Amino acid sequence: MSENYFFSKNIRDLSPEERLKVIGEVFESNSELLSSLRGDGALPLTVADGMIENVIGRFELPLGVATNFQVNGKDYLIPMAVEEPSVVAAASYMAKLARFNGGFEAHSDRPIMRAQIQVMDVQDLKSAKERILKHKNELIHAANEKDKTLVSLGGGCEDIEVHLFEDTPSGPMLIVHLLVNVLDAMGANTVNTMAEYIAPQVEKISQGHVRLRILSNLADKRLVTASVKIASRQFDTADYKGEEVVKGILEAASFAVVDPYRAATHNKGIMNGIDPVVIATGNDWRAIEAGAHAFAAISGHYSPLTQWSSSDECVLVGKITLPMAVGLVGGATKTHPAAKAAIALLGVKSSAELGQVIAAVGLAQNLAALRALATEGIQRGHMTLHARNIALQAGASSNEIDLVVQRMIESQNVTIDSASKILKGIK
């Protein structure tokens, strides 16, 4: 994909069909992939019926594409399934600014997931812990017997931890953690199966009773970090000096550091960027949300997932770190045609690469929100896009939407009543 593409094409000004055509030209995509991205029968009812229970239909979200992203020197178009206005545009604009400074840099931990085995009714916790650790290699070997294919590919259970909770509402607990390299999978099924398989051995060794055998979504050994640098002059506008914008961004970020009420909204804005990519690629967005918010509170104080600072050279520096348990194999990533097409559009080759791109999108989305808050406020750009939804609700046709939106914005009255009156005047 040529770099000139990102600067010579503004797909925001094209129709949906024209955008899809441009994407097809860039990626030399086949018609089946483009059809899946368009949503033409992307999820057959028969496939949906096999994915979950009691299926009665399908629920659709708009699928957009964020442009301008460059991560570790590679260009990406980002599929985003989201209903909220301004998300795709905001991420794309911040990615465009980032490109002038080399885009985003990102790196990942190894794909290590945890399974937890809860053991109750243990008479001597410390002695039981010692016995389990003494038999650690035996337990690791047993776990790996359950997934020889994963082991043959270089993954598998690598270590075992034992955690003791002497005082809980239900009494003392011994918790065994299996640490498993799941390679390019999200890993839930793998670690759950291993935990259930070795549970009888754990029970025998500990002389207790096993209860829960389940993964943890706090994937703190599977972190991804993305960073970006943007010169303050790139934030210059007719109304604001770049240095002033950067100062406002840093003040907004500091607010999130000290106040969990602000941090919750700050992190929600990050997930505005992350969740749509996770959904589009068929990954488990609930798991990513749970892991992100748990990680934000891991210190005992709920904190922002991003850190912002400025260098002596008047450069804004941002970084995000969070768990990223996404996969390219298994689940909806392999069964949902649109998810497979979205992954093909991204062109990622590993779960680590996918996680790095997703983290970069979250960082871009956070920067877009902080910039808006530090300047004209969050509502100005958001309401412009929200006005399109209002126009649609009022019954505007595709040929009428832009005019209705323009007049509502000019009158600063973005309501159904206003849209309806404008439509009457047009007709």
Short mmCIF file of C-alpha atoms in Angstrom, two decimals:
data_model
loop_
_atom_site.label_atom_id
_atom_site.label_comp_id
_atom_site.label_asym_id
_atom_site.label_seq_id
_atom_site.Cartn_x
_atom_site.Cartn_y
_atom_site.Cartn_z
CA MET A 1 0.00 0.00 0.00
CA SER A 2 1.61 3.27 -1.02
CA GLU A 3 2.02 6.11 1.45
CA ASN A 4 0.57 8.54 -1.11
CA TYR A 5 -2.76 6.74 -0.86
CA PHE A 6 -3.37 8.09 2.62
CA PHE A 7 -2.80 11.68 1.59
CA SER A 8 -4.29 11.74 -1.91
CA LYS A 9 -7.55 9.96 -1.08
CA ASN A 10 -10.13 11.26 1.37
CA ILE A 11 -12.56 8.39 1.57
CA ARG A 12 -14.77 10.39 3.90
CA ASP A 13 -15.99 12.31 0.85
CA LEU A 14 -16.93 9.14 -1.06
CA SER A 15 -20.10 7.07 -1.03
CA PRO A 16 -20.02 3.67 0.73
CA GLU A 17 -19.74 1.87 -2.60
CA GLU A 18 -16.93 4.16 -3.75
CA ARG A 19 -15.05 3.62 -0.46
CA LEU A 20 -15.31 -0.12 -0.87
CA LYS A 21 -14.06 0.16 -4.43
CA VAL A 22 -11.01 2.16 -3.32
CA ILE A 23 -10.24 -0.38 -0.62
CA GLY A 24 -10.57 -3.15 -3.17
CA GLU A 25 -8.09 -1.41 -5.48
CA VAL A 26 -5.56 -0.90 -2.70
CA PHE A 27 -5.68 -4.44 -1.42
CA GLU A 28 -6.49 -6.17 -4.71
CA SER A 29 -9.28 -7.81 -2.75
CA ASN A 30 -11.45 -10.56 -4.14
CA SER A 31 -15.17 -10.03 -4.61
CA GLU A 32 -16.06 -12.43 -1.80
CA LEU A 33 -14.03 -10.46 0.74
CA LEU A 34 -15.52 -7.15 -0.39
CA SER A 35 -19.01 -8.61 -0.24
CA SER A 36 -18.40 -9.71 3.35
CA LEU A 37 -17.14 -6.25 4.30
CA ARG A 38 -20.20 -4.70 2.66
CA GLY A 39 -22.38 -6.99 4.75
CA ASP A 40 -24.22 -8.67 1.89
CA GLY A 41 -25.30 -11.83 3.67
CA ALA A 42 -22.09 -11.63 5.71
CA LEU A 43 -23.55 -13.81 8.44
CA PRO A 44 -25.89 -16.49 7.10
CA LEU A 45 -28.67 -17.38 9.51
CA THR A 46 -27.51 -20.98 9.51
CA VAL A 47 -24.04 -19.91 10.71
CA ALA A 48 -25.53 -17.58 13.33
CA ASP A 49 -27.69 -20.43 14.59
CA GLY A 50 -24.57 -22.47 15.22
CA MET A 51 -22.75 -19.68 17.04
CA ILE A 52 -25.18 -19.03 19.93
CA GLU A 53 -28.46 -20.36 21.31
CA ASN A 54 -32.05 -19.44 20.46
CA VAL A 55 -31.10 -17.47 17.34
CA ILE A 56 -33.92 -15.44 15.77
CA GLY A 57 -31.89 -13.15 13.49
CA ARG A 58 -28.81 -10.96 13.28
CA PHE A 59 -28.02 -7.54 14.73
CA GLU A 60 -25.99 -5.21 12.53
CA LEU A 61 -23.60 -2.38 13.35
CA PRO A 62 -22.09 0.10 10.89
CA LEU A 63 -18.66 -1.06 9.71
CA GLY A 64 -16.33 1.84 9.02
CA VAL A 65 -12.66 2.05 8.17
CA ALA A 66 -10.16 4.30 9.95
CA THR A 67 -7.38 5.56 7.72
CA ASN A 68 -3.85 6.97 8.07
CA PHE A 69 -2.61 4.44 10.63
CA GLN A 70 1.03 3.51 10.61
CA VAL A 71 2.28 1.14 13.31
CA ASN A 72 5.91 0.02 13.50
CA GLY A 73 6.42 1.40 10.01
CA LYS A 74 3.57 -0.57 8.44
CA ASP A 75 0.41 1.01 7.00
CA TYR A 76 -3.03 -0.21 8.01
CA LEU A 77 -6.67 0.39 7.22
CA ILE A 78 -8.61 -0.30 10.41
CA PRO A 79 -12.06 -1.94 10.32
CA MET A 80 -14.28 -0.58 13.12
CA ALA A 81 -17.77 -1.85 13.96
CA VAL A 82 -19.38 0.91 16.02
CA GLU A 83 -22.60 2.89 16.30
CA GLU A 84 -21.21 6.02 17.98
CA PRO A 85 -20.61 9.05 15.74
CA SER A 86 -17.15 10.67 15.53
CA VAL A 87 -15.16 7.61 16.61
CA VAL A 88 -13.82 6.62 13.17
CA ALA A 89 -13.19 10.21 12.07
CA ALA A 90 -11.42 11.14 15.30
CA ALA A 91 -9.09 8.13 15.23
CA SER A 92 -8.27 8.73 11.56
CA TYR A 93 -7.39 12.38 12.15
CA MET A 94 -5.08 11.63 15.08
CA ALA A 95 -3.42 8.87 13.05
CA LYS A 96 -2.80 11.42 10.29
CA LEU A 97 -1.01 13.74 12.74
CA ALA A 98 1.00 10.81 14.10
CA ARG A 99 2.25 9.90 10.61
CA PHE A 100 4.27 13.11 10.42
CA ASN A 101 6.36 11.81 13.32
CA GLY A 102 6.67 8.23 12.12
CA GLY A 103 3.32 6.93 13.29
CA PHE A 104 2.90 4.66 16.30
CA GLU A 105 5.41 2.30 17.83
CA ALA A 106 4.18 -0.81 19.63
CA HIS A 107 5.40 -4.00 21.24
CA SER A 108 3.80 -6.97 22.98
CA ASP A 109 4.49 -9.48 25.70
CA ARG A 110 4.39 -13.16 24.83
CA PRO A 111 0.80 -14.51 24.62
CA ILE A 112 0.62 -15.98 28.13
CA MET A 113 -2.84 -16.62 29.57
CA ARG A 114 -3.77 -17.75 33.08
CA ALA A 115 -6.13 -20.47 34.19
CA GLN A 116 -7.19 -20.56 37.83
CA ILE A 117 -8.07 -23.62 39.89
CA GLN A 118 -9.79 -22.86 43.18
CA VAL A 119 -9.21 -25.37 45.98
CA MET A 120 -11.30 -25.29 49.17
CA ASP A 121 -11.23 -27.23 52.46
CA VAL A 122 -7.43 -27.41 52.58
CA GLN A 123 -6.26 -28.17 56.09
CA ASP A 124 -2.78 -26.66 55.81
CA LEU A 125 -2.46 -24.06 53.02
CA LYS A 126 1.32 -23.63 53.19
CA SER A 127 2.00 -27.34 53.21
CA ALA A 128 -0.40 -27.89 50.30
CA LYS A 129 1.34 -25.11 48.35
CA GLU A 130 4.70 -26.78 48.86
CA ARG A 131 3.34 -30.14 47.67
CA ILE A 132 1.84 -28.62 44.52
CA LEU A 133 5.05 -26.80 43.64
CA LYS A 134 6.99 -30.03 44.29
CA HIS A 135 4.77 -31.71 41.66
CA LYS A 136 4.83 -28.70 39.31
CA ASN A 137 6.60 -30.42 36.41
CA GLU A 138 4.22 -33.35 36.65
CA LEU A 139 1.21 -31.01 36.48
CA ILE A 140 2.68 -29.04 33.56
CA HIS A 141 3.28 -32.27 31.67
CA ALA A 142 -0.30 -33.41 32.34
CA ALA A 143 -1.74 -30.08 31.15
CA ASN A 144 0.25 -30.26 27.93
CA GLU A 145 -0.95 -33.80 27.29
CA LYS A 146 -4.38 -32.24 26.75
CA ASP A 147 -3.24 -30.05 23.83
CA LYS A 148 -0.39 -31.75 22.02
CA THR A 149 -1.04 -29.70 18.88
CA LEU A 150 -0.40 -26.44 20.75
CA VAL A 151 2.79 -27.89 22.23
CA SER A 152 3.98 -29.07 18.80
CA LEU A 153 3.59 -25.50 17.52
CA GLY A 154 5.72 -24.08 20.32
CA GLY A 155 3.08 -23.22 22.90
CA GLY A 156 1.62 -24.92 25.93
CA CYS A 157 1.67 -24.70 29.71
CA GLU A 158 5.00 -23.24 30.86
CA ASP A 159 4.67 -22.63 34.57
CA ILE A 160 2.46 -22.98 37.64
CA GLU A 161 1.92 -20.51 40.47
CA VAL A 162 0.16 -21.04 43.79
CA HIS A 163 -1.62 -18.21 45.62
CA LEU A 164 -3.00 -18.43 49.15
CA PHE A 165 -5.99 -16.53 50.56
CA GLU A 166 -6.21 -17.33 54.24
CA ASP A 167 -9.22 -15.16 55.03
CA THR A 168 -12.20 -14.94 52.65
CA PRO A 169 -15.98 -14.87 53.23
CA SER A 170 -16.01 -18.59 52.32
CA GLY A 171 -12.94 -19.61 54.26
CA PRO A 172 -9.32 -20.26 53.28
CA MET A 173 -8.57 -20.79 49.59
CA LEU A 174 -5.65 -22.17 47.63
CA ILE A 175 -5.54 -20.99 44.01
CA VAL A 176 -3.41 -22.68 41.37
CA HIS A 177 -2.49 -20.65 38.27
CA LEU A 178 -1.54 -22.34 35.01
CA LEU A 179 0.52 -20.03 32.79
CA VAL A 180 -0.03 -21.07 29.19
CA ASN A 181 1.48 -19.79 25.94
CA VAL A 182 -1.57 -19.83 23.63
CA LEU A 183 0.28 -18.53 20.52
CA ASP A 184 -2.18 -16.89 18.09
CA ALA A 185 -5.35 -17.88 19.95
CA MET A 186 -7.27 -15.82 22.45
CA GLY A 187 -6.80 -18.90 24.60
CA ALA A 188 -9.93 -19.22 26.74
CA ASN A 189 -10.89 -22.71 25.56
CA THR A 190 -7.32 -23.93 25.77
CA VAL A 191 -6.61 -22.86 29.34
CA ASN A 192 -10.07 -23.84 30.58
CA THR A 193 -9.63 -27.34 29.17
CA MET A 194 -6.19 -27.72 30.76
CA ALA A 195 -7.45 -26.52 34.13
CA GLU A 196 -10.34 -28.97 34.12
CA TYR A 197 -8.07 -31.83 33.02
CA ILE A 198 -5.52 -31.49 35.83
CA ALA A 199 -8.07 -30.56 38.52
CA PRO A 200 -8.31 -34.12 39.90
CA GLN A 201 -4.51 -34.25 40.30
CA VAL A 202 -4.49 -30.87 42.03
CA GLU A 203 -7.25 -32.10 44.34
CA LYS A 204 -5.31 -35.23 45.23
CA ILE A 205 -2.04 -33.38 45.87
CA SER A 206 -3.62 -30.56 47.88
CA GLN A 207 -5.98 -32.88 49.80
CA GLY A 208 -8.73 -30.31 49.29
CA HIS A 209 -11.76 -29.94 47.08
CA VAL A 210 -11.52 -28.23 43.67
CA ARG A 211 -14.28 -25.77 42.81
CA LEU A 212 -13.74 -23.26 39.98
CA ARG A 213 -11.56 -24.07 36.95
CA ILE A 214 -11.57 -21.03 34.69
CA LEU A 215 -9.32 -18.54 32.90
CA SER A 216 -8.60 -15.06 34.21
CA ASN A 217 -9.39 -12.13 31.94
CA LEU A 218 -6.77 -10.05 33.74
CA ALA A 219 -4.12 -11.06 31.21
CA ASP A 220 -1.32 -9.16 32.92
CA LYS A 221 1.35 -11.34 31.31
CA ARG A 222 -0.03 -10.52 27.86
CA LEU A 223 0.36 -6.76 27.80
CA VAL A 224 0.72 -4.55 24.76
CA THR A 225 2.24 -1.06 24.74
CA ALA A 226 1.85 1.58 22.02
CA SER A 227 3.41 5.02 21.95
CA VAL A 228 3.28 8.14 19.82
CA LYS A 229 5.06 11.50 19.51
CA ILE A 230 3.43 14.58 17.97
CA ALA A 231 5.01 18.03 17.67
CA SER A 232 2.95 20.76 19.34
CA ARG A 233 2.89 22.82 16.12
CA GLN A 234 0.77 20.10 14.51
CA PHE A 235 -2.06 21.13 16.83
CA ASP A 236 -2.02 24.73 15.55
CA THR A 237 -5.40 25.98 14.33
CA ALA A 238 -6.89 29.37 13.52
CA ASP A 239 -8.26 29.52 17.07
CA TYR A 240 -5.56 27.77 19.12
CA LYS A 241 -1.80 27.66 19.39
CA GLY A 242 -0.32 24.18 19.47
CA GLU A 243 1.43 24.80 22.79
CA GLU A 244 -1.90 25.83 24.30
CA VAL A 245 -3.56 22.66 23.02
CA VAL A 246 -0.79 20.46 24.43
CA LYS A 247 -1.07 22.20 27.79
CA GLY A 248 -4.80 21.51 27.82
CA ILE A 249 -4.22 17.85 26.88
CA LEU A 250 -1.76 17.41 29.75
CA GLU A 251 -4.14 19.08 32.20
CA ALA A 252 -6.97 16.79 31.10
CA ALA A 253 -4.71 13.74 31.43
CA SER A 254 -3.64 14.83 34.92
CA PHE A 255 -7.29 15.09 35.95
CA ALA A 256 -7.70 11.40 35.09
CA VAL A 257 -4.62 10.48 37.13
CA VAL A 258 -6.01 11.90 40.38
CA ASP A 259 -9.76 11.34 40.00
CA PRO A 260 -11.30 7.88 39.32
CA TYR A 261 -14.56 9.51 38.21
CA ARG A 262 -12.67 11.21 35.39
CA ALA A 263 -10.46 8.16 34.80
CA ALA A 264 -13.53 6.02 34.09
CA THR A 265 -14.63 8.35 31.27
CA HIS A 266 -11.04 8.76 30.09
CA ASN A 267 -10.69 4.98 29.74
CA LYS A 268 -14.14 4.67 28.17
CA GLY A 269 -12.88 6.96 25.42
CA ILE A 270 -9.91 4.65 24.89
CA MET A 271 -12.26 1.68 24.57
CA ASN A 272 -14.29 3.68 22.01
CA GLY A 273 -11.39 2.96 19.69
CA ILE A 274 -10.43 -0.50 20.90
CA ASP A 275 -13.82 -2.22 21.10
CA PRO A 276 -14.88 -1.53 17.47
CA VAL A 277 -11.73 -3.22 16.13
CA VAL A 278 -12.11 -6.14 18.52
CA ILE A 279 -15.75 -6.57 17.45
CA ALA A 280 -14.98 -6.25 13.74
CA THR A 281 -12.32 -8.96 13.95
CA GLY A 282 -14.61 -11.38 15.80
CA ASN A 283 -12.75 -11.19 19.10
CA ASP A 284 -14.19 -11.09 22.62
CA TRP A 285 -14.71 -7.41 23.44
CA ARG A 286 -16.13 -8.24 26.89
CA ALA A 287 -12.86 -9.97 27.79
CA ILE A 288 -10.84 -7.00 26.55
CA GLU A 289 -13.03 -4.57 28.52
CA ALA A 290 -12.77 -6.65 31.71
CA GLY A 291 -9.01 -6.97 31.39
CA ALA A 292 -8.50 -3.29 30.64
CA HIS A 293 -10.51 -2.00 33.59
CA ALA A 294 -9.07 -4.57 36.00
CA PHE A 295 -5.56 -3.57 34.89
CA ALA A 296 -6.48 0.10 35.38
CA ALA A 297 -7.23 -0.70 39.03
CA ILE A 298 -4.41 -3.19 39.67
CA SER A 299 -2.53 -0.72 41.87
CA GLY A 300 -5.57 -0.33 44.15
CA HIS A 301 -6.44 3.04 42.62
CA TYR A 302 -8.43 3.17 39.37
CA SER A 303 -6.14 4.98 36.92
CA PRO A 304 -5.96 6.00 33.25
CA LEU A 305 -4.58 3.45 30.81
CA THR A 306 -2.61 6.15 28.98
CA GLN A 307 0.19 8.45 30.10
CA TRP A 308 0.88 11.81 28.47
CA SER A 309 3.89 14.11 28.84
CA SER A 310 5.81 16.71 26.83
CA SER A 311 9.47 16.83 25.93
CA ASP A 312 11.81 19.79 25.89
CA GLU A 313 11.42 19.92 22.10
CA CYS A 314 7.70 20.83 22.42
CA VAL A 315 6.65 17.31 21.49
CA LEU A 316 3.63 15.61 23.03
CA VAL A 317 4.45 12.04 24.06
CA GLY A 318 1.76 9.44 24.71
CA LYS A 319 1.82 5.81 25.79
CA ILE A 320 -0.80 3.15 26.46
CA THR A 321 -0.33 -0.21 28.17
CA LEU A 322 -3.09 -2.76 28.71
CA PRO A 323 -3.84 -6.49 28.47
CA MET A 324 -4.67 -7.58 24.95
CA ALA A 325 -5.99 -11.15 24.74
CA VAL A 326 -7.00 -11.25 21.09
CA GLY A 327 -6.61 -14.08 18.64
CA LEU A 328 -6.56 -14.97 14.97
CA VAL A 329 -7.61 -18.59 15.35
CA GLY A 330 -10.76 -20.06 16.81
CA GLY A 331 -14.18 -18.64 17.62
CA ALA A 332 -15.87 -16.02 15.47
CA THR A 333 -12.55 -15.03 13.89
CA LYS A 334 -12.85 -18.22 11.83
CA THR A 335 -16.63 -18.68 11.58
CA HIS A 336 -17.93 -15.16 10.87
CA PRO A 337 -17.31 -14.18 7.21
CA ALA A 338 -17.19 -10.44 7.99
CA ALA A 339 -14.67 -11.02 10.78
CA LYS A 340 -12.46 -13.02 8.43
CA ALA A 341 -12.73 -10.24 5.85
CA ALA A 342 -11.86 -7.61 8.47
CA ILE A 343 -8.73 -9.53 9.44
CA ALA A 344 -7.80 -9.81 5.77
CA LEU A 345 -8.31 -6.05 5.40
CA LEU A 346 -5.95 -5.41 8.32
CA GLY A 347 -3.34 -7.75 6.90
CA VAL A 348 -2.06 -8.79 10.33
CA LYS A 349 -0.05 -12.01 10.54
CA SER A 350 -0.14 -12.74 14.27
CA SER A 351 -2.23 -12.08 17.37
CA ALA A 352 0.62 -9.93 18.68
CA GLU A 353 0.50 -7.70 15.60
CA LEU A 354 -3.27 -7.42 15.89
CA GLY A 355 -2.97 -6.41 19.54
CA GLN A 356 -0.37 -3.76 18.73
CA VAL A 357 -2.61 -2.20 16.07
CA ILE A 358 -5.61 -2.22 18.42
CA ALA A 359 -3.59 -0.52 21.17
CA ALA A 360 -2.49 2.18 18.70
CA VAL A 361 -6.13 2.82 17.80
CA GLY A 362 -6.99 3.17 21.51
CA LEU A 363 -4.17 5.66 21.98
CA ALA A 364 -5.30 7.68 18.94
CA GLN A 365 -8.89 7.72 20.18
CA ASN A 366 -7.81 8.93 23.61
CA LEU A 367 -5.74 11.71 22.07
CA ALA A 368 -8.66 12.80 19.92
CA ALA A 369 -10.92 13.06 22.97
CA LEU A 370 -8.33 14.94 25.04
CA ARG A 371 -7.67 17.37 22.17
CA ALA A 372 -11.40 18.06 21.77
CA LEU A 373 -11.83 18.57 25.52
CA ALA A 374 -8.85 20.91 25.59
CA THR A 375 -10.21 23.07 22.75
CA GLU A 376 -13.79 23.43 21.52
CA GLY A 377 -15.27 20.79 23.82
CA ILE A 378 -16.33 17.26 23.08
CA GLN A 379 -19.76 18.10 21.72
CA ARG A 380 -18.94 20.25 18.71
CA GLY A 381 -17.57 17.55 16.44
CA HIS A 382 -19.71 14.87 18.01
CA MET A 383 -22.93 16.78 17.50
CA THR A 384 -22.14 17.46 13.86
CA LEU A 385 -22.04 13.73 13.24
CA HIS A 386 -24.90 13.07 15.65
CA ALA A 387 -27.01 15.43 13.53
CA ARG A 388 -26.91 12.89 10.72
CA ASN A 389 -28.63 10.36 12.97
CA ILE A 390 -31.24 12.97 13.90
CA ALA A 391 -31.86 13.76 10.24
CA LEU A 392 -32.34 10.07 9.50
CA GLN A 393 -34.76 9.69 12.40
CA ALA A 394 -36.76 12.62 11.05
CA GLY A 395 -37.12 10.83 7.72
CA ALA A 396 -34.49 12.57 5.58
CA SER A 397 -33.50 10.74 2.42
CA SER A 398 -29.85 10.25 1.45
CA ASN A 399 -30.12 13.32 -0.81
CA GLU A 400 -31.56 15.46 1.97
CA ILE A 401 -29.35 14.54 4.92
CA ASP A 402 -26.46 16.94 4.26
CA LEU A 403 -28.76 19.95 3.84
CA VAL A 404 -30.77 19.11 6.96
CA VAL A 405 -27.57 18.66 8.98
CA GLN A 406 -26.14 21.94 7.70
CA ARG A 407 -29.23 23.92 8.67
CA MET A 408 -29.49 22.30 12.10
CA ILE A 409 -25.85 23.09 12.86
CA GLU A 410 -26.26 26.66 11.63
CA SER A 411 -29.27 27.14 13.90
CA GLN A 412 -27.52 25.30 16.77
CA ASN A 413 -30.67 23.26 17.19
CA VAL A 414 -29.96 19.57 16.64
CA THR A 415 -33.33 18.03 17.49
CA ILE A 416 -35.97 15.87 15.84
CA ASP A 417 -38.38 18.84 15.81
CA SER A 418 -35.82 21.04 14.09
CA ALA A 419 -35.01 18.37 11.51
CA SER A 420 -38.71 17.79 10.82
CA LYS A 421 -39.35 21.50 10.27
CA ILE A 422 -36.37 21.76 7.91
CA LEU A 423 -37.61 18.76 5.95
CA LYS A 424 -41.06 20.31 5.59
CA GLY A 425 -39.45 23.46 4.25
CA ILE A 426 -37.41 21.50 1.74
CA LYS A 427 -40.39 19.51 0.49
#
